[in-house]
Amino acid sequence: MNRLAQETSPYLLQHAENPVDWWPWGEAAFAEARRRDVPVLLSIGYSTCHWCHVMAHESFEDPSTAEFMNKHFVNIKVDREERPDVDSVYMTATQLMTGQGGWPMTVFLTPDGKPFYAGTYFPPEDRYGMPGFRRLLASVAQAWAQDRDKLTGNAQTLTEHIREASRPRRGAGDLPTDFLRRGVDNLRRVYDADLGGFGSAPKFPAPTTLDFLLTQPEGRDMALHTLRMMGRGGIYDQLGGGFHRYSVDERWLVPHFEKMLYDNAQLTRTLLRAWQSTGDETFTRLARETLAYLEREMLSPQGGFFSAQDADTQGVEGLTFTWTPQEIREVLGAGPDTDLVLRVYGVTEEGNFVDPHRPEYGRRNVLHVLTPPAELARDLGESAEALSARLDAARRKLLTAREQRPQPGTDRKVLTSWNGLALAAFADAGRILGEGHYLEIARRNADFVRQHLRLPDGTLRHTYKDGEARVEGLLEDHALYGLGLVALYQAGGDLAHLAWARELWGIVRRDFWDGEAGLFRSTGGRAETLLTRQAQGFDAAVLSDNAAAALLGLWISRYFGDEEAERLARATVRTYQADMLAAAGGFGGLWQAAAFLAAPQVEVALIGTPAERAPLERVVARFPLPFAAIAPAEHGEGLPVLEGRPGGGTAYVCVGHACDLPTRDPEVLAGQLERLPR
C-alpha cells in the first residue's frame, strides 16, 4: 500500500496497491522532490478512463518500471474530477507542448511545479509512433542529471505560455447585432447534415451547443436531427437508457462505453427542450429512459448523484453492453420476438465491435436502431403500437438478463458541480413532464448538498465521499449548483431555493470575478496557489464555468432586478466574443448567455396554491421558454414579479414592462404564450 490508501477518490484508491510510491497532490510531495532534488512525475486521470486503466496495467503495476519511477522521481497521482483546477493548468501545458490533450495525462515537473515535458498515454515500449514509457523515464532522468538548466529554462518559458493562454482574446466593444446569426452560420459549416453532430469522428454529444441551437429558429433543425440520430445510435444505451461518453465513428454507432453523470444530466434537459419545440414524443421517451438510468444506477441513498461508470467490465471494453445473436436467443428463445430484436437493432453474427485489447472475446454487437420500429411494422403488416409493445417487452427481458452480468465499476464520489446539472435535469423533468417523482428527487438532492457540502459561510465544497466533504469549492460548483436551484424554484415554487441561488451568485461575484480581465476565475482568491488562476470559457464536456456564471447572473438579474449581475454577464460574453466566433462549437454555454442577453425580458408569474396553479403550469410546460422568468408562488410577494398580485390560480404574462391581462383560463394563457416573441 502507498500513500493513496488514505484518500477517498475511487481513482486514487485504484492505484493504492501499485508498487509505485504515489503521493497525493499537495505541498508535501513537492517538498519531498526538493529534498531529494528530483523532478516530479505527475499522472492525472479518472476512475472510468479506459486508457488510464491500460497504462496502469502496463506500467504502474510493473515492478521494474515502478522501481525506476521511485528512484528517479516523486510520483504524484491526481483525480482530474476531484481537482479540475490542477487538471486544467497541466492540460494547458500538455496541449501547448503536443497540440492535443487527453487522459491519462503524464507531465514532468520541476520541484516548484513548473512543467517541462508532457504527453498523454505512453505504451510501455515504443509503439503507435510513440516513445515507450520506460525509455521516456530514462531520458528524462538523464536530462535532469546532465542538462538541468535547459529543462528549467524550458519550464519557465512554458509556464509563461500557460499564463498567457489563460487570457482570452478579448473582444472589443459591444456584441455585433448579427452576433447570434454568425454563431449559427459557423456551426452549420461544420454540421454533418446526413448523420447529425459536428465534424467527423470521434463525435461528442455537445449538449451546450444543441441547447443554444434550440433557442435559434434558423439553427433548430441541426439540434433536432442530431438528437434523433444519437437516439438511434449505439451511443445511446438502447436497453438501459442513458448516453455513453462519445462515438468513435461518425455514425454514432460504436461508443466509448463509459457513462458520465454530466452527459446524461445535460442531455436530459436538451431532450426536454426538443420536445417543447416539436411535440415529438421520441424526445420525452429518451429523456424518461435517461432519467430512469440515473435514478437506478447513479443516485445514492442519501440523495447525491455519483460521478461516472466505467467503460470496461473485467478489463474488457463494452462487455456488459454488447451482445451476440446467440446470447439474445438464450434470453428470448427462438421465435418472432428474437427476430424482431435482431432486425431492429442490427444484431448479426459478424458483429460491429471488438475490443482490440481483448480479441479473444470475439466480435460482438452494439445495439443500435438499424430499422425503426414504425418502418418495420409497415413491412410486417403489424400495427406500430403492437410491434412497439412487443419490442418493449423484449427490451425489458434483455435488460433484466444484462443486469445479471458483471457490471462496470461506478465512481461513487459526489461532485457538487455535476450534481447541479442533475438537479436541473430532474427539476425540469418534474416541471415539464408534470411528474412529482422527479421533483422529489431534485428536492432530496438540494437537501443533501445543503447538509453535506455547504459550509457555514455559504460556500460549497467540491466533492463528497464516505462521509467526508473535501476540496474548496470552485467557480463551477457555485455557478452550476446555482443554476440547478433556479430550475428547482421554477419547478416547485419554493422561494428558499431561489434565495439560495442568489446567495451562491453573491459568492461567485465576490470570490471569482476578475474585473480587470472581464471574466470569472475558476478558483477563488483563497484557493491553493497554482501556476495561474485559470479562466474557462470553452465548454469541454460540461458547460464552462464562465458560461455557468454568466447564465446564473442573468437569472438573478431577471428575478431580482440586479443590474450589476447582468453587467457582469454581458462583460463576460464580450470578453470571449472573438474566441466564440473563431470556434463556435466550443462555446455553446456562452452562446446561450449571448442569446439570453438578446432575448426580450419575459416574465410568467403563476400565483396560487399548487393545486390552483397546476392547470396553468401544465400549459407553461408545453412551451419552449428558455429565458423566461417563470415565477410560481402561493402568494403575491417575495419577488418583484409577484408583488401585489392576487393569487387563486392566476397567471400574469409580461414582456418588458407590458403585461397581458391576468387570467385563470389555461386556454387564454396558451394564447398569450403563443404570441410571445421567439
XYZ file of C-alpha atoms in Angstrom:
678
model
C 0.000 0.000 0.000
C 1.200 3.531 -0.780
C 0.052 6.948 0.444
C -3.072 6.855 -1.713
C -4.663 4.351 0.653
C -5.730 7.270 2.871
C -7.606 9.049 0.048
C -11.336 8.890 -0.729
C -11.143 9.291 -4.528
C -12.000 5.986 -6.256
C -9.387 6.743 -8.910
C -6.627 7.253 -6.357
C -7.707 4.155 -4.467
C -7.410 2.133 -7.682
C -3.684 2.899 -7.510
C -3.218 2.433 -3.769
C -1.629 -1.002 -4.215
C 0.623 -0.119 -7.142
C 4.327 -0.678 -6.496
C 4.747 2.971 -7.487
C 5.240 5.131 -4.399
C 2.420 7.511 -5.294
C 1.840 10.748 -3.420
C -1.442 12.659 -3.477
C -1.287 16.240 -4.738
C -0.003 18.572 -2.058
C 2.903 20.605 -0.753
C 4.366 17.550 0.996
C 5.091 15.879 -2.331
C 6.830 18.927 -3.760
C 8.816 19.374 -0.545
C 9.986 15.777 -0.932
C 11.067 16.478 -4.520
C 13.076 19.478 -3.339
C 14.635 17.447 -0.528
C 15.680 14.668 -2.906
C 16.497 17.092 -5.734
C 14.489 15.073 -8.279
C 11.735 16.003 -10.736
C 8.058 15.273 -10.221
C 6.125 12.835 -12.396
C 2.501 13.973 -12.392
C -0.086 11.459 -13.614
C -3.673 12.696 -13.997
C -6.696 10.573 -14.878
C -10.073 9.474 -13.623
C -11.634 6.233 -12.487
C -13.674 5.415 -15.613
C -10.918 6.267 -18.121
C -10.181 3.257 -20.358
C -6.655 4.265 -21.378
C -5.851 5.157 -17.766
C -6.551 1.530 -16.894
C -4.415 0.339 -19.810
C -1.413 2.434 -18.788
C -1.814 1.432 -15.161
C -1.765 -2.251 -16.062
C 1.131 -1.923 -18.490
C 3.366 0.392 -16.476
C 2.277 1.303 -12.956
C 1.688 -2.312 -11.940
C 5.041 -3.398 -13.355
C 7.619 -3.778 -10.548
C 10.666 -2.821 -12.617
C 9.007 0.306 -14.026
C 7.823 1.267 -10.555
C 11.302 0.773 -9.132
C 12.768 3.200 -11.682
C 9.985 5.737 -11.068
C 10.501 5.585 -7.313
C 14.267 6.011 -7.610
C 14.308 8.954 -10.006
C 11.038 10.851 -9.376
C 8.497 11.901 -6.809
C 5.323 10.485 -8.294
C 2.009 12.316 -7.831
C -1.373 10.907 -8.806
C -4.346 13.261 -9.322
C -8.030 12.549 -9.940
C -8.983 15.161 -12.544
C -12.584 15.169 -11.335
C -11.538 15.837 -7.760
C -9.020 18.514 -8.748
C -10.196 20.087 -12.025
C -8.133 23.172 -11.206
C -4.893 21.174 -11.222
C -6.019 19.269 -14.305
C -6.806 22.467 -16.197
C -3.398 24.034 -15.612
C -1.424 20.988 -16.710
C -3.792 20.147 -19.548
C -2.969 23.578 -20.937
C 0.713 22.669 -20.697
C 0.126 19.360 -22.456
C -1.834 20.993 -25.265
C 0.791 23.691 -25.714
C 3.554 21.109 -25.958
C 1.822 18.427 -28.044
C -1.082 20.135 -29.799
C -3.562 17.793 -28.160
C -4.695 16.587 -24.777
C -6.485 13.754 -23.038
C -6.174 11.236 -20.251
C -4.150 9.706 -18.823
C -2.079 12.871 -18.735
C 1.621 12.469 -17.984
C 3.569 15.621 -17.068
C 7.112 16.026 -15.779
C 7.611 18.983 -13.416
C 10.370 20.790 -11.613
C 10.108 20.621 -7.809
C 8.365 24.010 -7.875
C 5.586 22.644 -10.089
C 6.632 24.021 -13.480
C 6.172 21.579 -16.400
C 8.976 20.807 -18.833
C 7.643 17.728 -20.695
C 4.131 16.390 -21.182
C 2.085 13.811 -23.018
C -0.903 11.550 -22.541
C -0.847 7.752 -22.803
C 2.547 6.145 -23.284
C 2.859 2.422 -24.078
C 5.481 0.504 -22.116
C 7.667 0.072 -25.210
C 7.897 2.071 -28.450
C 4.538 1.611 -30.176
C 1.858 3.538 -32.088
C 4.552 6.010 -33.155
C 5.075 6.998 -29.514
C 8.135 6.546 -27.316
C 7.897 3.774 -24.781
C 7.277 4.878 -21.215
C 10.369 3.148 -19.869
C 12.601 4.817 -22.453
C 10.950 8.157 -21.723
C 11.576 7.813 -17.992
C 15.243 7.075 -18.601
C 15.598 10.024 -20.990
C 14.006 12.469 -18.556
C 16.099 11.223 -15.634
C 19.257 11.557 -17.729
C 18.339 15.054 -18.893
C 17.634 16.110 -15.307
C 21.062 14.903 -14.264
C 23.041 16.224 -17.228
C 21.140 19.141 -18.777
C 19.023 20.576 -15.988
C 19.489 24.222 -16.903
C 17.875 23.602 -20.276
C 14.922 21.783 -18.654
C 14.316 24.509 -16.092
C 14.598 27.160 -18.782
C 12.010 25.302 -20.854
C 9.811 25.009 -17.778
C 9.925 28.750 -17.157
C 9.092 29.535 -20.791
C 6.213 27.050 -20.816
C 4.842 28.464 -17.574
C 4.736 31.925 -19.121
C 2.852 30.469 -22.107
C 0.363 28.796 -19.749
C -0.333 32.116 -18.070
C -0.765 33.791 -21.438
C -3.098 31.021 -22.652
C -5.378 31.598 -19.660
C -6.196 35.043 -21.048
C -8.837 35.029 -23.826
C -8.535 37.143 -26.948
C -10.647 39.958 -25.570
C -13.349 41.261 -27.855
C -13.702 44.961 -28.435
C -16.905 46.875 -27.841
C -20.499 45.723 -27.819
C -21.647 42.497 -29.380
C -22.434 42.897 -33.107
C -26.119 42.966 -33.992
C -25.652 39.834 -36.130
C -23.609 38.023 -33.474
C -26.063 35.148 -32.923
C -26.619 34.614 -36.638
C -22.866 34.421 -37.205
C -22.601 31.808 -34.454
C -25.278 29.653 -36.087
C -23.662 30.077 -39.510
C -20.286 28.995 -38.153
C -21.839 25.895 -36.611
C -23.590 24.997 -39.851
C -20.236 24.981 -41.638
C -19.080 22.023 -39.519
C -22.500 20.363 -39.208
C -22.974 16.839 -40.564
C -26.318 17.193 -42.345
C -26.569 13.449 -43.001
C -25.625 11.919 -39.663
C -26.009 14.829 -37.271
C -23.394 16.252 -34.994
C -20.409 18.411 -35.806
C -17.189 17.465 -37.509
C -16.029 13.923 -38.048
C -15.124 11.031 -35.794
C -14.915 10.893 -32.867
C -18.252 12.607 -32.286
C -19.298 14.058 -28.951
C -22.859 14.918 -27.889
C -22.158 18.664 -27.370
C -25.329 19.376 -25.340
C -24.445 23.011 -24.675
C -24.221 23.691 -28.409
C -27.506 21.849 -29.025
C -29.171 23.904 -26.292
C -28.036 27.103 -27.976
C -29.284 25.958 -31.369
C -32.697 25.115 -29.904
C -33.060 28.795 -28.977
C -32.396 29.907 -32.574
C -35.110 29.217 -35.181
C -32.572 29.101 -38.004
C -30.420 26.548 -36.138
C -33.048 24.346 -34.505
C -33.009 21.764 -37.304
C -29.358 20.929 -36.556
C -30.097 20.202 -32.907
C -33.213 18.129 -33.574
C -31.621 15.980 -36.277
C -28.530 15.394 -34.126
C -30.636 14.280 -31.158
C -32.675 11.899 -33.306
C -29.575 10.314 -34.817
C -27.925 9.972 -31.411
C -31.070 8.346 -30.031
C -30.914 5.719 -32.786
C -27.207 5.059 -32.400
C -25.117 2.867 -30.177
C -24.016 5.922 -28.219
C -27.454 5.608 -26.612
C -27.998 2.571 -24.385
C -30.980 1.035 -26.188
C -31.836 -1.246 -23.255
C -30.958 0.641 -20.102
C -31.257 4.255 -21.200
C -28.639 6.939 -20.930
C -25.827 8.019 -23.216
C -22.282 6.752 -23.392
C -19.443 9.251 -23.481
C -18.897 9.646 -27.229
C -18.952 7.795 -30.544
C -15.675 6.567 -32.004
C -17.191 6.758 -35.506
C -19.165 9.415 -37.345
C -22.385 7.328 -37.339
C -22.940 7.361 -33.555
C -22.647 3.551 -33.781
C -19.791 2.353 -31.561
C -19.366 4.335 -28.350
C -16.651 4.725 -25.823
C -18.735 2.921 -23.244
C -18.211 4.950 -20.087
C -21.273 6.816 -18.847
C -20.902 10.188 -17.204
C -23.346 11.989 -14.940
C -22.726 15.282 -16.713
C -23.552 13.967 -20.199
C -26.801 12.394 -19.122
C -27.935 15.292 -16.961
C -27.257 17.862 -19.670
C -28.754 15.769 -22.474
C -31.919 15.150 -20.472
C -32.615 18.892 -20.390
C -31.780 19.163 -24.090
C -34.239 16.381 -24.925
C -36.986 18.022 -22.877
C -36.427 21.323 -24.693
C -36.519 19.471 -28.018
C -39.928 18.054 -27.070
C -41.184 21.522 -26.201
C -40.084 22.706 -29.646
C -41.659 19.828 -31.583
C -44.101 17.801 -29.511
C -42.209 14.697 -30.745
C -42.640 12.010 -28.077
C -39.358 10.410 -29.168
C -37.603 13.063 -27.132
C -39.659 12.510 -23.970
C -39.099 8.744 -24.269
C -35.338 9.225 -24.440
C -35.472 11.714 -21.555
C -37.533 9.378 -19.360
C -35.265 6.433 -20.068
C -32.192 8.513 -19.284
C -33.729 9.720 -16.031
C -34.613 6.127 -15.144
C -30.987 5.140 -15.701
C -29.744 7.967 -13.484
C -32.183 7.073 -10.735
C -31.487 3.348 -10.948
C -27.691 3.380 -11.171
C -26.330 6.805 -10.240
C -28.459 8.032 -7.317
C -27.088 7.427 -3.840
C -29.431 6.504 -0.980
C -28.662 9.914 0.574
C -29.783 11.840 -2.496
C -26.475 12.738 -4.154
C -25.574 11.563 -7.633
C -22.475 9.505 -8.365
C -19.999 10.688 -10.984
C -19.459 8.054 -13.637
C -19.461 4.435 -14.724
C -16.547 2.625 -16.298
C -16.184 1.704 -19.961
C -14.680 -1.667 -19.033
C -16.096 -4.717 -17.340
C -13.467 -7.140 -16.018
C -10.929 -5.418 -18.241
C -12.984 -5.772 -21.432
C -14.453 -2.645 -23.006
C -18.217 -2.760 -23.520
C -18.602 -6.342 -22.294
C -21.702 -5.548 -20.244
C -23.441 -3.713 -23.075
C -22.714 -5.795 -26.189
C -24.454 -8.929 -27.498
C -24.194 -11.870 -29.846
C -27.261 -13.306 -31.599
C -26.919 -16.463 -29.511
C -26.992 -14.521 -26.248
C -30.225 -12.843 -27.338
C -31.766 -16.211 -28.290
C -30.830 -17.587 -24.882
C -32.873 -14.824 -23.240
C -35.836 -14.555 -25.609
C -35.931 -18.049 -27.081
C -36.403 -18.890 -30.732
C -39.329 -17.058 -32.240
C -40.682 -13.791 -33.613
C -39.558 -11.641 -30.673
C -35.940 -12.649 -31.187
C -36.221 -11.987 -34.908
C -37.730 -8.595 -34.115
C -34.840 -7.598 -31.844
C -32.219 -8.805 -34.304
C -33.796 -6.792 -37.133
C -34.495 -3.597 -35.197
C -31.106 -3.456 -33.508
C -28.963 -4.759 -36.357
C -27.559 -7.782 -34.500
C -25.558 -10.137 -36.740
C -23.076 -12.967 -36.431
C -20.401 -10.662 -37.911
C -20.973 -8.057 -35.191
C -19.881 -4.432 -35.262
C -17.462 -4.233 -32.327
C -14.434 -5.978 -30.879
C -12.187 -4.830 -28.061
C -8.773 -4.629 -29.771
C -7.048 -5.343 -26.465
C -9.155 -8.450 -25.758
C -9.848 -10.009 -29.167
C -10.439 -13.400 -27.548
C -13.949 -12.212 -26.677
C -14.744 -12.104 -30.371
C -16.937 -9.841 -32.429
C -20.000 -8.578 -30.635
C -22.865 -6.188 -31.358
C -23.543 -2.705 -30.085
C -27.322 -2.370 -30.203
C -28.496 0.457 -32.460
C -31.722 1.152 -34.295
C -30.998 -0.177 -37.770
C -34.661 -0.432 -38.741
C -37.068 1.952 -36.995
C -39.976 0.038 -35.414
C -42.622 2.050 -37.289
C -40.962 1.200 -40.609
C -40.700 -2.462 -39.697
C -44.352 -2.537 -38.614
C -45.392 -1.438 -42.100
C -43.252 -4.140 -43.678
C -44.754 -6.795 -41.412
C -48.319 -5.560 -41.728
C -48.498 -5.108 -37.946
C -49.727 -2.074 -36.077
C -46.960 0.187 -34.794
C -48.455 0.055 -31.299
C -48.475 -3.753 -31.166
C -44.932 -4.039 -32.501
C -43.649 -1.401 -30.068
C -45.283 -3.271 -27.189
C -43.540 -6.491 -28.241
C -40.236 -4.703 -28.597
C -40.553 -3.026 -25.194
C -41.292 -6.379 -23.531
C -38.243 -7.917 -25.198
C -36.071 -4.980 -24.146
C -37.155 -5.414 -20.525
C -36.219 -9.101 -20.612
C -32.830 -8.330 -22.139
C -32.141 -5.611 -19.583
C -33.034 -7.971 -16.745
C -30.635 -10.541 -18.179
C -27.943 -7.907 -18.669
C -28.215 -6.883 -15.040
C -27.117 -10.419 -14.079
C -23.824 -9.934 -15.913
C -20.744 -8.453 -14.267
C -21.218 -4.692 -14.222
C -18.815 -1.823 -14.902
C -17.471 -0.041 -11.869
C -19.163 3.108 -10.579
C -17.223 6.087 -9.304
C -19.244 6.881 -6.193
C -17.851 10.268 -5.353
C -20.376 13.104 -5.441
C -19.281 16.277 -7.232
C -21.198 19.431 -6.410
C -20.930 20.919 -9.904
C -22.191 17.817 -11.695
C -24.919 17.408 -9.103
C -26.074 20.888 -10.070
C -26.568 19.579 -13.609
C -28.526 16.573 -12.326
C -30.595 18.800 -10.045
C -31.581 20.928 -13.042
C -32.424 17.848 -15.118
C -34.764 16.326 -12.541
C -36.311 19.692 -11.712
C -37.010 20.382 -15.382
C -38.419 16.894 -15.806
C -40.736 17.396 -12.856
C -41.986 20.688 -14.288
C -42.167 19.809 -17.992
C -43.417 16.230 -17.684
C -45.633 17.068 -14.720
C -44.343 14.203 -12.591
C -43.852 14.838 -8.900
C -41.496 11.892 -8.535
C -38.770 13.705 -10.462
C -39.314 16.855 -8.442
C -38.968 14.924 -5.196
C -35.585 13.549 -6.336
C -34.485 17.110 -7.105
C -35.574 18.351 -3.678
C -33.740 15.498 -1.954
C -30.592 16.414 -3.865
C -30.819 20.027 -2.721
C -31.265 18.845 0.862
C -28.251 16.550 0.519
C -25.958 19.277 -0.813
C -27.120 21.748 1.821
C -26.451 19.247 4.588
C -23.171 17.721 3.393
C -21.424 20.157 1.041
C -22.399 23.639 2.225
C -20.176 25.293 4.823
C -21.493 27.701 7.498
C -20.282 30.697 5.470
C -22.394 29.580 2.495
C -19.536 28.393 0.295
C -19.592 24.886 -1.119
C -17.151 22.018 -1.083
C -16.319 20.353 -4.390
C -16.501 16.639 -3.605
C -18.083 14.245 -1.119
C -17.419 10.575 -0.444
C -17.533 8.253 2.545
C -18.987 10.936 4.779
C -16.261 13.477 4.024
C -16.570 16.706 2.014
C -13.250 17.751 0.502
C -11.621 20.351 -1.755
C -12.545 24.017 -1.600
C -15.450 24.775 -3.903
C -14.635 26.083 -7.360
C -16.494 28.514 -9.582
C -18.117 25.556 -11.352
C -19.587 24.288 -8.076
C -21.227 27.552 -7.078
C -22.399 28.533 -10.560
C -23.706 25.159 -11.745
C -25.421 24.385 -8.472
C -26.934 27.861 -8.507
C -28.383 27.159 -11.958
C -29.838 23.904 -10.662
C -31.524 25.783 -7.828
C -33.081 28.235 -10.295
C -34.593 25.280 -12.173
C -35.801 23.804 -8.883
C -37.541 27.049 -7.980
C -39.214 27.195 -11.393
C -40.476 23.646 -10.889
C -41.556 23.757 -7.260
C -42.191 27.371 -6.355
C -40.163 27.348 -3.134
C -38.630 30.816 -2.900
C -35.998 29.478 -0.493
C -34.364 27.682 -3.415
C -34.189 30.884 -5.436
C -32.813 32.723 -2.397
C -30.079 30.085 -2.127
C -29.245 30.562 -5.822
C -28.960 34.288 -5.134
C -26.636 33.587 -2.216
C -24.421 31.480 -4.475
C -24.384 34.268 -7.049
C -23.109 36.596 -4.327
C -20.229 34.203 -3.661
C -19.498 33.889 -7.393
C -19.326 37.664 -7.718
C -17.253 38.153 -4.558
C -14.747 35.319 -4.872
C -14.344 34.634 -8.582
C -14.947 37.821 -10.596
C -11.809 39.412 -12.072
C -12.830 42.909 -13.067
C -9.529 43.712 -14.715
C -9.771 40.715 -17.035
C -13.535 40.969 -17.519
C -14.226 37.342 -16.641
C -14.601 34.841 -13.812
C -11.645 32.851 -12.480
C -12.064 29.117 -11.924
C -10.621 29.277 -8.403
C -11.241 31.748 -5.632
C -8.708 34.050 -4.091
C -8.366 31.804 -1.053
C -7.643 28.677 -3.099
C -4.291 26.942 -3.339
C -1.851 28.896 -5.491
C -1.121 27.094 -8.764
C 0.900 28.360 -11.718
C -2.007 30.573 -12.718
C -5.659 31.203 -11.864
C -7.359 29.660 -14.868
C -10.444 31.032 -16.556
C -12.618 28.673 -18.583
C -14.884 29.880 -21.357
C -14.585 26.835 -23.589
C -17.078 24.055 -22.889
C -15.186 20.801 -22.558
C -17.771 18.148 -21.736
C -19.589 20.419 -19.302
C -20.956 23.941 -19.527
C -17.893 26.107 -18.846
C -17.695 27.832 -15.504
C -17.704 31.301 -17.097
C -20.814 30.402 -19.090
C -22.469 28.997 -15.967
C -21.615 32.141 -14.005
C -22.924 34.406 -16.769
C -26.180 32.446 -17.027
C -26.642 32.463 -13.253
C -26.064 36.211 -13.202
C -28.691 36.697 -15.906
C -31.283 34.687 -13.973
C -30.569 36.684 -10.816
C -30.925 39.853 -12.863
C -34.287 38.759 -14.263
C -35.755 37.696 -10.924
C -34.352 40.400 -8.657
C -33.664 43.341 -10.975
C -29.928 43.080 -10.231
C -28.372 45.315 -12.896
C -24.820 44.545 -11.822
C -25.413 40.824 -12.363
C -26.441 41.485 -15.967
C -23.492 43.832 -16.431
C -21.019 41.137 -15.381
C -22.685 38.555 -17.612
C -22.550 40.921 -20.579
C -18.917 41.771 -19.870
C -18.037 38.069 -19.808
C -19.617 37.404 -23.194
C -17.911 40.494 -24.624
C -14.564 39.270 -23.316
C -14.934 35.932 -25.089
C -16.673 37.105 -28.266
C -13.611 36.734 -30.511
C -12.989 33.194 -29.301
C -16.679 32.362 -29.708
C -16.664 33.394 -33.354
C -13.369 31.607 -34.008
C -14.583 28.270 -32.575
C -18.364 28.417 -32.224
C -18.700 24.724 -31.384
C -16.646 25.066 -28.221
C -18.622 27.852 -26.599
C -22.237 26.649 -26.528
C -22.711 27.875 -22.975
C -21.566 31.406 -23.727
C -23.663 31.393 -26.911
C -26.634 30.619 -24.658
C -25.681 33.585 -22.493
C -25.473 35.770 -25.602
C -28.927 34.575 -26.684
C -30.246 35.302 -23.167
C -28.860 38.846 -23.359
C -30.555 39.383 -26.720
C -33.900 37.896 -25.670
C -36.811 40.095 -24.552
C -37.430 40.170 -20.815
C -40.310 37.718 -20.358
C -41.954 37.036 -17.006
C -44.593 34.401 -16.319
C -45.965 34.608 -12.778
C -48.259 31.809 -11.590
C -49.809 32.615 -8.227
C -51.903 30.265 -6.136
C -51.711 27.027 -4.234
C -50.030 24.117 -6.042
C -53.466 22.702 -6.893
C -54.659 26.059 -8.194
C -51.501 26.545 -10.287
C -51.417 23.034 -11.733
C -53.631 23.604 -14.829
C -51.658 26.733 -15.686
C -48.304 25.060 -15.087
C -49.247 22.252 -17.469
C -49.788 24.863 -20.182
C -46.494 26.648 -19.482
C -44.648 23.303 -19.590
C -45.597 22.799 -23.240
C -43.857 25.957 -24.446
C -40.132 26.470 -25.094
C -39.383 29.421 -22.820
C -35.620 29.096 -22.284
C -35.125 32.630 -20.964
C -38.485 33.372 -19.322
C -38.522 34.126 -15.603
C -41.153 31.563 -14.622
C -42.275 32.509 -11.127
C -44.630 30.113 -9.303
C -45.719 31.126 -5.797
C -48.605 30.742 -3.388
C -48.807 34.454 -2.632
C -48.066 37.707 -4.420
C -44.908 38.518 -2.518
C -41.189 37.755 -2.353
C -40.151 38.838 -5.873
C -40.714 41.981 -7.937
C -42.710 39.960 -10.487
C -45.038 38.742 -7.730
C -45.519 41.836 -5.595
C -49.095 42.919 -5.019
C -50.647 40.478 -7.452
C -53.703 38.420 -6.404
C -53.466 34.638 -6.438
C -56.107 31.976 -6.508
C -54.619 30.347 -9.607
C -53.854 33.413 -11.722
C -51.273 33.788 -14.493
C -49.502 37.029 -15.404
C -47.522 37.177 -18.662
C -45.319 40.217 -19.218
C -42.807 41.267 -21.874
C -40.586 44.108 -20.784
C -42.904 46.456 -18.912
C -46.066 45.457 -20.816
C -48.352 42.774 -19.437
C -51.290 40.826 -20.791
C -54.475 40.729 -18.759
C -54.318 38.356 -15.804
C -56.052 35.075 -16.499
C -57.152 31.906 -14.764
C -58.130 30.235 -18.037
C -55.499 27.745 -19.358
C -56.636 28.300 -22.965
C -56.252 32.053 -22.682
C -52.811 31.557 -21.122
C -51.826 29.297 -24.012
C -52.781 32.039 -26.451
C -50.728 34.600 -24.559
C -47.681 32.328 -24.574
C -48.139 31.565 -28.259
C -47.889 35.274 -29.047
C -44.637 35.779 -27.160
C -41.706 36.881 -29.329
C -39.452 33.995 -30.205
